[in-house]
Coordinates of C-alpha atoms in Angstrom, one line a residue:
M858 CA 44.6 -11.4 -25.7
D859 CA 48.2 -11.9 -24.1
K860 CA 50.8 -9.7 -24.6
F861 CA 54.7 -9.4 -23.4
V862 CA 56.1 -6.9 -21.4
V863 CA 59.6 -6.4 -20.3
E864 CA 59.9 -4.2 -17.3
K865 CA 63.8 -2.5 -16.9
R866 CA 64.7 1.1 -16.7
G867 CA 66.8 2.9 -18.8
G868 CA 67.4 3.9 -22.8
P869 CA 66.9 1.0 -26.2
Q870 CA 68.1 -2.3 -24.7
R871 CA 68.9 -4.7 -27.1
V872 CA 68.0 -8.4 -26.4
H873 CA 68.8 -11.1 -28.9
G874 CA 69.1 -8.8 -31.6
L875 CA 65.7 -7.3 -30.7
T876 CA 65.5 -3.2 -29.7
F877 CA 62.9 -2.6 -26.9
Y878 CA 62.0 1.2 -26.0
L879 CA 61.2 0.8 -22.2
T880 CA 59.7 3.1 -19.8
T881 CA 61.8 5.1 -17.0
T882 CA 59.1 4.4 -13.9
P883 CA 59.3 1.8 -11.7
T884 CA 55.7 0.2 -12.7
P885 CA 55.5 -2.0 -15.4
F886 CA 54.9 -0.9 -18.7
I887 CA 52.6 -2.8 -21.6
M888 CA 53.8 -2.5 -24.7
E889 CA 53.7 -5.2 -27.5
Y890 CA 57.4 -6.4 -28.6
M891 CA 58.4 -5.2 -32.3
Q892 CA 62.0 -6.2 -34.4
V893 CA 63.4 -2.8 -35.7
P894 CA 66.3 -3.2 -37.9
A895 CA 69.8 -2.8 -36.8
T896 CA 72.8 -2.7 -39.0
S897 CA 72.2 -6.1 -40.4
S898 CA 68.9 -8.0 -41.0
Q899 CA 68.1 -10.4 -37.9
G900 CA 67.2 -13.7 -38.0
N901 CA 63.9 -15.8 -36.0
I902 CA 64.7 -18.4 -32.9
L903 CA 62.5 -21.3 -32.1
C904 CA 60.6 -22.0 -29.8
C905 CA 62.0 -23.8 -26.7
T906 CA 58.7 -25.9 -26.6
C907 CA 57.1 -26.1 -30.0
G908 CA 60.1 -25.6 -31.8
I909 CA 58.2 -23.0 -34.9
P910 CA 60.4 -20.1 -35.4
I911 CA 59.5 -17.0 -34.1
P912 CA 61.0 -13.3 -33.2
P913 CA 63.3 -13.3 -30.3
N914 CA 61.4 -12.3 -26.8
P915 CA 62.4 -12.9 -23.0
A916 CA 60.5 -16.0 -23.0
N917 CA 61.9 -17.6 -26.1
M918 CA 58.2 -19.2 -26.2
C919 CA 55.6 -18.4 -28.6
V920 CA 51.9 -17.3 -27.3
S921 CA 50.7 -20.7 -27.7
C922 CA 53.1 -22.3 -25.7
L923 CA 53.1 -19.7 -23.0
R924 CA 50.0 -19.8 -22.4
T925 CA 49.7 -23.8 -22.3
T926 CA 52.4 -23.2 -19.8
V927 CA 51.5 -20.8 -17.0
D928 CA 48.3 -20.0 -16.1
I929 CA 48.1 -16.7 -13.7
S930 CA 44.3 -17.5 -13.2
E931 CA 45.3 -20.7 -11.2
G932 CA 43.7 -20.7 -7.8
I933 CA 41.2 -17.5 -8.7
P934 CA 38.2 -19.8 -8.6
K935 CA 36.0 -19.3 -11.8
Q936 CA 32.3 -19.8 -9.8
V937 CA 31.1 -18.2 -6.9
N938 CA 27.9 -17.9 -4.9
L939 CA 26.4 -14.7 -4.1
H940 CA 23.7 -15.1 -1.1
F941 CA 20.7 -12.8 -1.8
C942 CA 17.4 -11.9 0.1
K943 CA 14.2 -12.3 -1.6
Q944 CA 11.8 -10.3 0.9
C945 CA 14.1 -7.1 1.3
E946 CA 16.1 -7.7 -1.9
R947 CA 20.2 -7.3 -0.6
Y948 CA 23.2 -9.2 -0.9
L949 CA 25.2 -10.5 1.6
Q950 CA 28.6 -8.7 2.3
P951 CA 30.5 -10.8 4.7
P952 CA 31.2 -11.1 7.3
A953 CA 27.5 -10.2 8.7
S954 CA 25.9 -7.1 6.8
W955 CA 23.2 -7.1 3.8
V956 CA 23.6 -3.9 0.9
Q957 CA 21.1 -3.3 -1.8
C958 CA 22.6 -3.3 -4.8
A959 CA 20.9 -3.3 -8.6
L960 CA 21.9 -5.1 -11.2
E961 CA 25.3 -4.1 -13.3
S962 CA 25.4 -1.6 -11.0
R963 CA 28.8 0.1 -9.4
E964 CA 27.7 -1.7 -6.3
L965 CA 27.2 -5.0 -7.2
L966 CA 30.5 -4.7 -9.3
A967 CA 32.4 -4.0 -6.0
L968 CA 31.0 -6.4 -3.7
C969 CA 31.8 -9.1 -6.8
L970 CA 35.8 -8.2 -6.7
K971 CA 35.5 -8.0 -3.0
K972 CA 34.6 -11.9 -2.9
L973 CA 37.8 -12.2 -5.3
K974 CA 40.2 -10.1 -3.5
G975 CA 41.4 -12.8 -0.9
N976 CA 42.6 -15.2 -4.4
M977 CA 43.6 -12.3 -6.7
T978 CA 46.9 -11.6 -3.8
K979 CA 49.5 -12.6 -6.7
V980 CA 48.2 -11.1 -9.6
R981 CA 46.9 -7.0 -10.6
L982 CA 43.5 -6.4 -11.6
I983 CA 43.4 -4.1 -14.8
D984 CA 39.6 -4.4 -15.3
A985 CA 36.0 -5.8 -14.9
G986 CA 32.9 -5.7 -16.5
F987 CA 29.5 -7.1 -16.5
L988 CA 28.9 -9.5 -19.3
W989 CA 24.8 -9.8 -20.0
T990 CA 22.8 -12.5 -18.3
E991 CA 19.2 -13.0 -18.2
P992 CA 17.9 -11.7 -15.5
H993 CA 16.1 -14.1 -13.7
S994 CA 18.6 -17.2 -14.7
K995 CA 20.2 -16.2 -10.9
R996 CA 23.7 -16.3 -12.8
I997 CA 26.0 -12.9 -12.8
K998 CA 29.2 -13.2 -15.5
L999 CA 32.1 -11.4 -14.6
K1000 CA 34.8 -10.0 -17.3
V1001 CA 38.4 -10.4 -15.2
T1002 CA 41.4 -8.9 -16.4
I1003 CA 44.7 -9.8 -14.8
Q1004 CA 48.5 -9.3 -14.9
K1005 CA 51.3 -11.4 -13.5
E1006 CA 55.5 -11.5 -14.5
V1007 CA 56.2 -14.6 -15.4
M1008 CA 59.8 -16.2 -16.5
N1009 CA 62.8 -14.2 -17.2
G1010 CA 60.7 -11.2 -16.7
A1011 CA 57.8 -11.0 -19.0
I1012 CA 54.4 -9.7 -17.7
L1013 CA 51.4 -12.0 -19.3
Q1014 CA 48.0 -11.1 -19.4
Q1015 CA 44.9 -12.9 -18.7
V1016 CA 41.2 -12.3 -19.4
F1017 CA 38.5 -14.9 -18.3
V1018 CA 35.2 -14.8 -16.8
V1019 CA 33.6 -15.3 -13.5
E1020 CA 30.0 -16.8 -12.8
F1021 CA 28.5 -15.7 -9.4
V1022 CA 25.3 -18.1 -8.5
I1023 CA 22.5 -16.0 -6.8
Q1024 CA 21.4 -18.5 -3.9
G1025 CA 18.5 -17.4 -2.1
Q1026 CA 19.4 -16.6 2.0
M1027 CA 17.0 -15.0 4.4
C1028 CA 18.8 -11.8 6.2
D1029 CA 18.2 -11.7 10.1
D1030 CA 16.2 -9.0 9.5
C1031 CA 13.7 -10.8 7.5
H1032 CA 13.7 -13.7 9.6
R1033 CA 12.7 -12.1 12.5
V1034 CA 9.4 -10.7 10.9
E1035 CA 9.0 -14.0 9.4
A1036 CA 9.4 -15.9 13.4
K1037 CA 6.7 -12.8 14.4
D1038 CA 9.1 -11.3 16.1
F1039 CA 10.5 -8.7 14.6
W1040 CA 9.8 -5.8 16.2
N1041 CA 12.1 -3.3 18.7
S1042 CA 9.5 -0.4 18.8
V1043 CA 6.3 0.7 17.8
V1044 CA 4.4 4.1 17.7
Q1045 CA 0.9 4.2 18.8
V1046 CA -1.2 6.6 17.1
R1047 CA -4.3 7.9 18.7
Q1048 CA -7.3 9.8 18.4
K1049 CA -10.5 10.0 20.3
T1050 CA -13.0 11.2 17.9
S1051 CA -15.5 9.3 15.2
H1052 CA -14.9 10.5 12.2
K1053 CA -10.8 9.5 10.4
K1054 CA -10.3 12.6 8.5
T1055 CA -6.9 14.0 10.1
F1056 CA -6.1 9.9 10.0
Y1057 CA -6.3 10.0 6.1
Y1058 CA -5.0 13.6 6.1
L1059 CA -1.4 11.9 7.8
E1060 CA -1.5 8.9 5.8
Q1061 CA -1.0 11.5 2.5
L1062 CA 1.9 13.0 4.4
I1063 CA 3.8 10.2 5.5
L1064 CA 3.1 8.6 1.9
K1065 CA 4.6 12.3 0.3
H1066 CA 7.7 12.1 2.9
K1067 CA 8.1 8.4 2.7
L1068 CA 8.5 8.0 6.4
H1069 CA 6.4 4.6 5.8
Q1070 CA 9.7 2.7 4.3
H1071 CA 11.0 1.9 7.5
A1072 CA 7.8 0.5 9.0
L1073 CA 8.1 -3.6 9.2
N1074 CA 4.2 -3.4 9.7
I1075 CA 1.4 -1.6 9.7
K1076 CA -1.9 -2.0 11.9
E1077 CA -5.4 -0.3 11.4
I1078 CA -7.1 -0.8 14.9
H1079 CA -9.8 1.0 16.4
E1080 CA -9.1 4.7 17.0
G1081 CA -5.8 4.5 15.3
I1082 CA -2.7 2.9 13.5
D1083 CA 0.2 1.1 15.0
F1084 CA 3.6 1.5 13.1
Y1085 CA 6.4 -1.1 14.0
Y1086 CA 9.9 -0.6 13.9
A1087 CA 13.2 -2.8 13.7
T1088 CA 14.9 0.2 15.3
K1089 CA 14.4 2.7 17.7
Q1090 CA 15.9 5.2 15.8
H1091 CA 13.6 5.0 12.8
A1092 CA 10.5 4.9 15.6
Q1093 CA 11.9 8.3 17.0
K1094 CA 12.1 10.0 13.8
M1095 CA 8.3 8.9 13.3
V1096 CA 7.3 10.5 16.4
D1097 CA 9.2 13.4 15.8
F1098 CA 7.3 13.7 12.3
L1099 CA 4.3 13.2 14.1
Q1100 CA 4.7 16.4 16.4
C1101 CA 5.8 19.0 14.1
T1102 CA 2.7 17.2 11.7
V1103 CA -0.7 16.9 13.7
P1104 CA -1.2 19.1 17.4
C1105 CA -0.5 16.2 19.4
R1106 CA 1.1 14.9 23.2
S1107 CA 3.3 11.6 23.2
K1108 CA 4.4 9.2 26.0
T1109 CA 7.3 6.6 26.4
S1110 CA 7.5 3.6 27.7
Q1111 CA 10.1 0.5 27.8
R1112 CA 9.9 -3.2 28.4
L1113 CA 13.1 -5.0 29.2
I1114 CA 12.8 -8.5 26.9
S1115 CA 16.4 -9.9 28.0
H1116 CA 19.3 -9.3 30.8
D1117 CA 22.9 -10.2 29.8
I1118 CA 24.7 -9.6 33.2
H1119 CA 27.7 -11.2 31.8
S1120 CA 28.1 -8.3 29.0
N1121 CA 25.9 -5.9 30.9
T1122 CA 23.5 -5.5 27.7
F1123 CA 19.8 -5.1 28.3
N1124 CA 17.1 -5.8 25.2
Y1125 CA 14.1 -3.2 25.5
K1126 CA 10.8 -3.0 23.3
S1127 CA 10.0 0.6 23.9
T1128 CA 6.7 1.7 23.0
Y1129 CA 5.8 5.1 21.6
S1130 CA 2.4 6.5 22.6
I1131 CA 1.2 9.9 19.9
E1132 CA -2.5 11.0 21.1
I1133 CA -4.0 13.6 18.6
V1134 CA -6.8 16.0 19.5
P1135 CA -10.1 14.7 19.7
V1136 CA -10.6 17.6 16.5
C1137 CA -11.3 17.0 12.9
K1138 CA -12.1 19.2 10.0
D1139 CA -15.6 21.0 10.1
N1140 CA -16.4 20.1 13.8
V1141 CA -17.9 22.7 15.6
V1142 CA -16.5 23.7 19.0
C1143 CA -17.5 25.9 22.0
L1144 CA -14.0 27.3 23.5
S1145 CA -13.7 28.3 27.1
P1146 CA -14.2 31.5 28.1
R1147 CA -10.2 32.2 29.2
L1148 CA -9.2 30.5 25.7
A1149 CA -11.8 32.4 23.3
Q1150 CA -10.1 35.5 25.0
S1151 CA -6.5 34.8 24.8
L1152 CA -7.6 34.3 20.7
G1153 CA -8.7 37.8 20.8
N1154 CA -11.8 37.9 21.9
M1155 CA -13.8 35.5 19.5
G1156 CA -16.6 34.1 19.9
Q1157 CA -16.8 30.9 21.8
V1158 CA -19.0 28.7 19.2
C1159 CA -16.3 27.9 16.7
V1160 CA -15.8 26.1 13.6
C1161 CA -12.5 24.2 12.9
A1162 CA -11.6 24.8 9.2
R1163 CA -9.0 23.2 8.9
V1164 CA -6.2 20.6 11.0
T1165 CA -2.8 21.1 10.5
S1166 CA 0.5 21.3 12.5
T1167 CA -2.4 23.3 14.6
I1168 CA -5.8 23.6 14.6
H1169 CA -7.6 26.1 12.6
L1170 CA -10.7 27.6 14.0
I1171 CA -12.7 30.6 12.3
D1172 CA -16.0 32.2 14.7
P1173 CA -18.7 32.1 11.7
N1174 CA -19.7 35.3 13.9
T1175 CA -17.5 37.8 12.8
L1176 CA -15.1 36.0 10.9
Q1177 CA -12.2 35.6 13.5
I1178 CA -9.5 33.2 12.7
A1179 CA -7.5 31.7 15.2
E1180 CA -4.9 28.8 15.1
V1181 CA -4.8 26.6 18.3
D1182 CA -1.2 24.2 18.8
G1183 CA -0.8 21.2 20.5
G1184 CA 0.6 23.0 24.0
T1185 CA -2.5 25.0 24.1
Y1186 CA -5.3 22.7 23.4
W1187 CA -3.9 20.3 25.9
R1188 CA -3.5 22.8 28.8
N1189 CA -7.9 24.5 27.6
P1190 CA -8.6 21.3 26.0
F1191 CA -12.1 21.6 24.0
N1192 CA -14.1 18.5 22.5
S1193 CA -16.5 18.7 19.2
L1194 CA -19.8 19.5 19.9
V1195 CA -21.0 17.7 17.0
S1196 CA -20.0 14.4 15.0
P1197 CA -20.9 14.1 11.2
R1198 CA -23.8 11.8 11.3
Q1199 CA -25.9 14.7 13.4
L1200 CA -25.3 17.0 10.3
E1201 CA -28.5 18.1 8.4
E1202 CA -29.2 19.6 5.4
F1203 CA -30.5 22.9 4.6
I1204 CA -31.5 24.5 1.8
V1205 CA -31.3 28.7 1.1
M1206 CA -33.7 30.4 1.3
D1207 CA -32.5 34.1 1.6
T1208 CA -29.0 35.6 1.8
D1209 CA -27.7 39.1 3.0
V1210 CA -23.9 39.9 2.9
I1211 CA -22.9 41.6 5.4
R1212 CA -19.9 44.5 4.9
N1213 CA -18.2 46.6 6.9
Q1214 CA -18.6 45.2 10.3
K1215 CA -16.6 46.8 13.0
L1216 CA -15.3 44.8 16.0
G1217 CA -14.7 45.4 19.3
A1218 CA -11.2 46.4 21.2
G1219 CA -8.4 43.7 21.2
A1220 CA -9.6 41.7 18.3
G1221 CA -7.8 39.4 16.2
I1222 CA -7.5 38.5 12.4
R1223 CA -10.5 38.1 10.1
S1224 CA -10.2 35.7 6.8
N1225 CA -9.7 37.1 4.0
K1226 CA -11.3 33.5 2.0
H1227 CA -14.4 33.6 3.8
T1228 CA -17.4 36.2 3.5
L1229 CA -19.7 37.2 6.6
A1230 CA -23.4 37.1 5.7
E1231 CA -27.1 36.3 7.2
V1232 CA -28.6 33.6 6.1
W1233 CA -32.4 32.3 6.1
V1234 CA -32.5 28.3 6.1
Q1235 CA -35.0 25.6 6.1
K1236 CA -34.7 22.0 6.8
T1237 CA -35.0 19.7 4.1
S1238 CA -37.0 17.6 6.1
E1239 CA -39.2 20.5 7.5
M1240 CA -40.5 21.9 3.4
D1241 CA -44.0 20.8 4.4
T1242 CA -43.6 23.7 7.2
A1243 CA -42.9 27.1 7.4
Q1244 CA -40.2 26.6 10.2
Q1245 CA -37.2 29.0 9.2
Y1246 CA -34.1 29.4 10.9
H1247 CA -31.7 32.2 11.3
C1248 CA -27.8 32.7 11.8
R1249 CA -24.8 34.2 10.2
T1250 CA -21.8 32.4 8.8
H1251 CA -18.2 32.4 7.1
L1252 CA -20.3 31.0 4.0
G1253 CA -21.2 34.1 2.5
H1254 CA -19.2 33.9 -1.0
L1255 CA -20.6 30.6 -1.4
L1256 CA -24.3 30.5 -0.7
N1257 CA -27.0 31.6 -3.1
I1258 CA -30.7 31.2 -3.1
G1259 CA -31.4 27.2 -3.6
D1260 CA -28.2 26.1 -2.6
M1261 CA -28.1 23.0 -0.3
V1262 CA -26.0 23.7 2.7
Q1263 CA -24.8 21.4 5.9
G1264 CA -25.5 22.4 9.4
F1265 CA -26.1 21.9 13.1
D1266 CA -29.0 22.6 14.2
F1267 CA -28.3 23.8 18.0
A1268 CA -32.1 25.3 18.8
N1269 CA -33.6 21.6 18.5
S1270 CA -30.5 19.5 19.7
N1271 CA -29.5 18.9 23.7
V1272 CA -25.6 19.5 23.9
N1273 CA -23.9 18.3 27.1
D1274 CA -21.0 20.7 27.1
E1275 CA -19.3 22.2 29.9
F1276 CA -18.9 25.6 28.8
L1277 CA -22.1 25.5 26.5
N1278 CA -23.6 24.9 29.7
K1279 CA -22.5 28.3 30.9
M1280 CA -23.0 30.2 28.0
N1281 CA -25.5 33.0 27.8
P1282 CA -28.2 31.3 25.7
S1283 CA -28.7 34.5 23.8
H1284 CA -24.9 34.4 22.3
I1285 CA -25.9 30.6 21.3
P1286 CA -26.7 30.2 17.9
D1287 CA -30.0 28.5 16.4
V1288 CA -27.9 27.4 13.6
V1289 CA -24.1 26.9 12.7
L1290 CA -23.7 25.9 9.1
I1291 CA -20.6 24.0 7.9
K1292 CA -20.4 23.3 4.4
K1293 CA -22.1 23.4 0.5
S1294 CA -23.4 20.6 -0.2
Y1295 CA -23.3 19.3 -3.8
N1296 CA -24.3 15.9 -5.4
R1297 CA -22.1 13.4 -4.2
S1298 CA -22.6 10.9 -7.4
K1299 CA -22.0 13.2 -10.0
R1300 CA -18.6 14.2 -8.1
V1301 CA -17.9 11.1 -7.9
K1302 CA -18.3 10.6 -11.9
R1303 CA -15.8 13.2 -13.2
R1304 CA -13.2 12.7 -10.9
N1305 CA -10.4 11.8 -12.3
W1306 CA -7.9 11.6 -10.2
K1307 CA -6.8 9.1 -7.0
L1308 CA -4.4 9.1 -4.0
K1309 CA -2.2 6.7 -2.8
E1310 CA -2.7 4.4 0.5
M1311 CA -0.4 2.8 2.8
D1312 CA 0.0 -1.1 2.1
K1313 CA -1.6 -1.9 6.2
D1314 CA -3.4 -4.6 8.0
R1315 CA -6.6 -4.1 8.2
E1316 CA -10.2 -5.8 8.1
G1317 CA -11.9 -4.3 5.2
M1318 CA -13.2 -0.9 4.6
A1319 CA -16.4 -0.3 6.4
P1320 CA -18.9 1.8 4.9
E1321 CA -18.5 4.0 7.2
D1322 CA -15.1 4.3 6.4
E1323 CA -16.0 5.1 2.8
R1324 CA -18.4 8.0 3.5
Q1325 CA -15.5 9.1 5.5
Y1326 CA -13.0 8.4 2.6
Q1327 CA -15.1 10.0 0.3
D1328 CA -16.0 13.2 2.8
F1329 CA -11.8 13.8 2.7
L1330 CA -11.5 13.5 -0.9
E1331 CA -14.4 15.8 -0.9
D1332 CA -12.6 18.5 1.4
L1333 CA -9.4 17.8 -0.6
E1334 CA -11.2 19.5 -3.8
E1335 CA -12.9 22.2 -1.6
D1336 CA -9.7 23.3 0.1
E1337 CA -6.5 24.4 -1.9
A1338 CA -4.5 25.2 1.2
L1339 CA -5.2 21.2 2.4
R1340 CA -4.1 19.7 -0.9
K1341 CA -0.2 22.0 -0.8
N1342 CA 0.9 19.1 1.3
V1343 CA -1.0 15.5 -0.9
N1344 CA 0.4 13.8 -3.8
I1345 CA -2.4 14.1 -6.5
F1346 CA -2.1 11.6 -9.1
R1347 CA -3.9 11.5 -12.0
D1348 CA -6.2 8.3 -13.1
A1349 CA -5.5 7.5 -16.2
S1350 CA -8.3 4.0 -16.1
K1351 CA -11.1 6.8 -15.5
I1352 CA -12.5 8.9 -18.0
P1353 CA -14.0 12.1 -16.2
V1354 CA -17.9 11.8 -17.2
E1355 CA -19.3 15.2 -17.9
S1356 CA -22.9 16.7 -18.6
D1357 CA -25.2 19.3 -18.6
T1358 CA -26.5 18.3 -15.1
D1359 CA -23.7 18.5 -13.5
D1360 CA -23.0 21.4 -10.2
E1361 CA -21.0 23.8 -11.9
G1362 CA -20.1 25.3 -8.7
A1363 CA -19.0 22.4 -7.2
P1364 CA -14.8 22.8 -6.7
R1365 CA -12.3 20.4 -9.1
I1366 CA -8.8 19.9 -8.8
S1367 CA -7.2 20.8 -11.9
L1368 CA -4.7 19.0 -14.3
M1369 CA -1.7 21.3 -13.2
E1370 CA -2.2 20.0 -9.3
M1371 CA -2.2 16.1 -10.6
L1372 CA 1.0 13.8 -10.8
E1373 CA 1.8 10.7 -12.9
D1374 CA 1.0 7.8 -11.9
L1375 CA 4.5 5.7 -12.7
S1376 CA 5.0 1.9 -12.1
L1377 CA 8.0 0.8 -12.8
T1378 CA 7.5 -2.8 -13.5
D1379 CA 10.9 -3.6 -15.1
A1380 CA 12.8 -7.2 -13.9
T1381 CA 15.6 -5.1 -12.4
G1382 CA 14.7 -2.2 -11.9
G1383 CA 16.6 0.8 -10.1
E1384 CA 20.2 1.5 -11.4
G1385 CA 21.6 0.1 -14.1
A1386 CA 18.4 -1.5 -15.2
D1387 CA 18.7 0.1 -19.3
M1388 CA 22.3 -1.6 -19.0
L1389 CA 20.9 -5.0 -19.0
T1390 CA 19.8 -4.4 -23.2
E1391 CA 23.4 -3.2 -24.5

């Protein structure tokens, strides 16, 4: 569409018998010329090029001749190359920066106009917008409207289309990844224990806070995980998160890669070593006398209830609870007395709840979620004998006669521990019960939820790792406080199986605690995807 504009100042002007109503502002004002009757009728003039009659105008030319004579888009390219990295899905913003833009987004429009900015210094940009193209065509079409003053003060407006051809080009970051020389900093997380419950919990926290997005590679190795980063700032952010999430200690080291003596610049590769305390949930530990006294004169033999930013301990003889942070642990370290493989299965023969127990002077806080009870248990492997064991437990609110429970037999085991060997034998319990046992196969069949996992390099999940992962899923079902920090998704592909023989007492996760697992598989994705269908 072409329009003529006269740019002058003042009141009505008469040009060749035509009256123009003009603006008083200094900027050009676009208006279609119209003939206003004067004192007498006015005639037409002939176009100076083609000779057809036209109303008088400043250019003395018809619209068709003016369009063929003057091309205000001359010098503006109609086809421009736009470089796109397939690996990270970012566009090149000259000279060397890469930006992430969704199709038909405001950011992509600004990037395309910057490619034309150098050639549009003599024209005025009025409007710009996208035209629909197939998302996989590697073409982006931009409809541009410009203005320019032409002969005799007339302003011509023209609309044209610029086609941007998307060409593949690997960015520097992705190029370093493919060259296997990509990482600048690595965070090595280690835990010297046989169980990976803490790592499974830590993985869910990282996924929830999206700290794995900046990692170039995640590699799972023995006793830990390695996170590789392109910048030192992202690695330091991960270290700060780990120190606030789990009890740990860290060390930092640097290795000089190159040195430029002319500019006095150094290229280092940084390594952050994170060591998590070697204590997991459901571990039996023996505290030092000094630490036990500082925690409210609690017993030395305790059970680890959970591991979050601190170690949560509970005394099965008194229900006293305490929290040990990372600094306290490394000053007074203690180890796990039993691994999950050494737990044995017991059957409850009798139980008696203990009420109104009085604690000694200086005692700490007692747990309100547990019930203290005296129980008599018998090993399932010794059902043909009359051997029974008596102990106190913090699971009095869960155990009934005939229930199955997992525990550790101190009476028939040889434990080599510095603090346990120095304890009075009368203060060491015969059996420490850890948790109530349920039928695992039935729990797996009726589980209608799932967790997300990080994309990491590993050889595969061993049978022992699969068993430990199932233990972690059961811990989430049993501990409500633990799963508050975990995103649990409803598994729509799995139909829960219900039967009359299910364990009625087995804990379950309600639908209110589950999230819908959304999968955005749109070809465009991100902001502006819905605009392509209009």
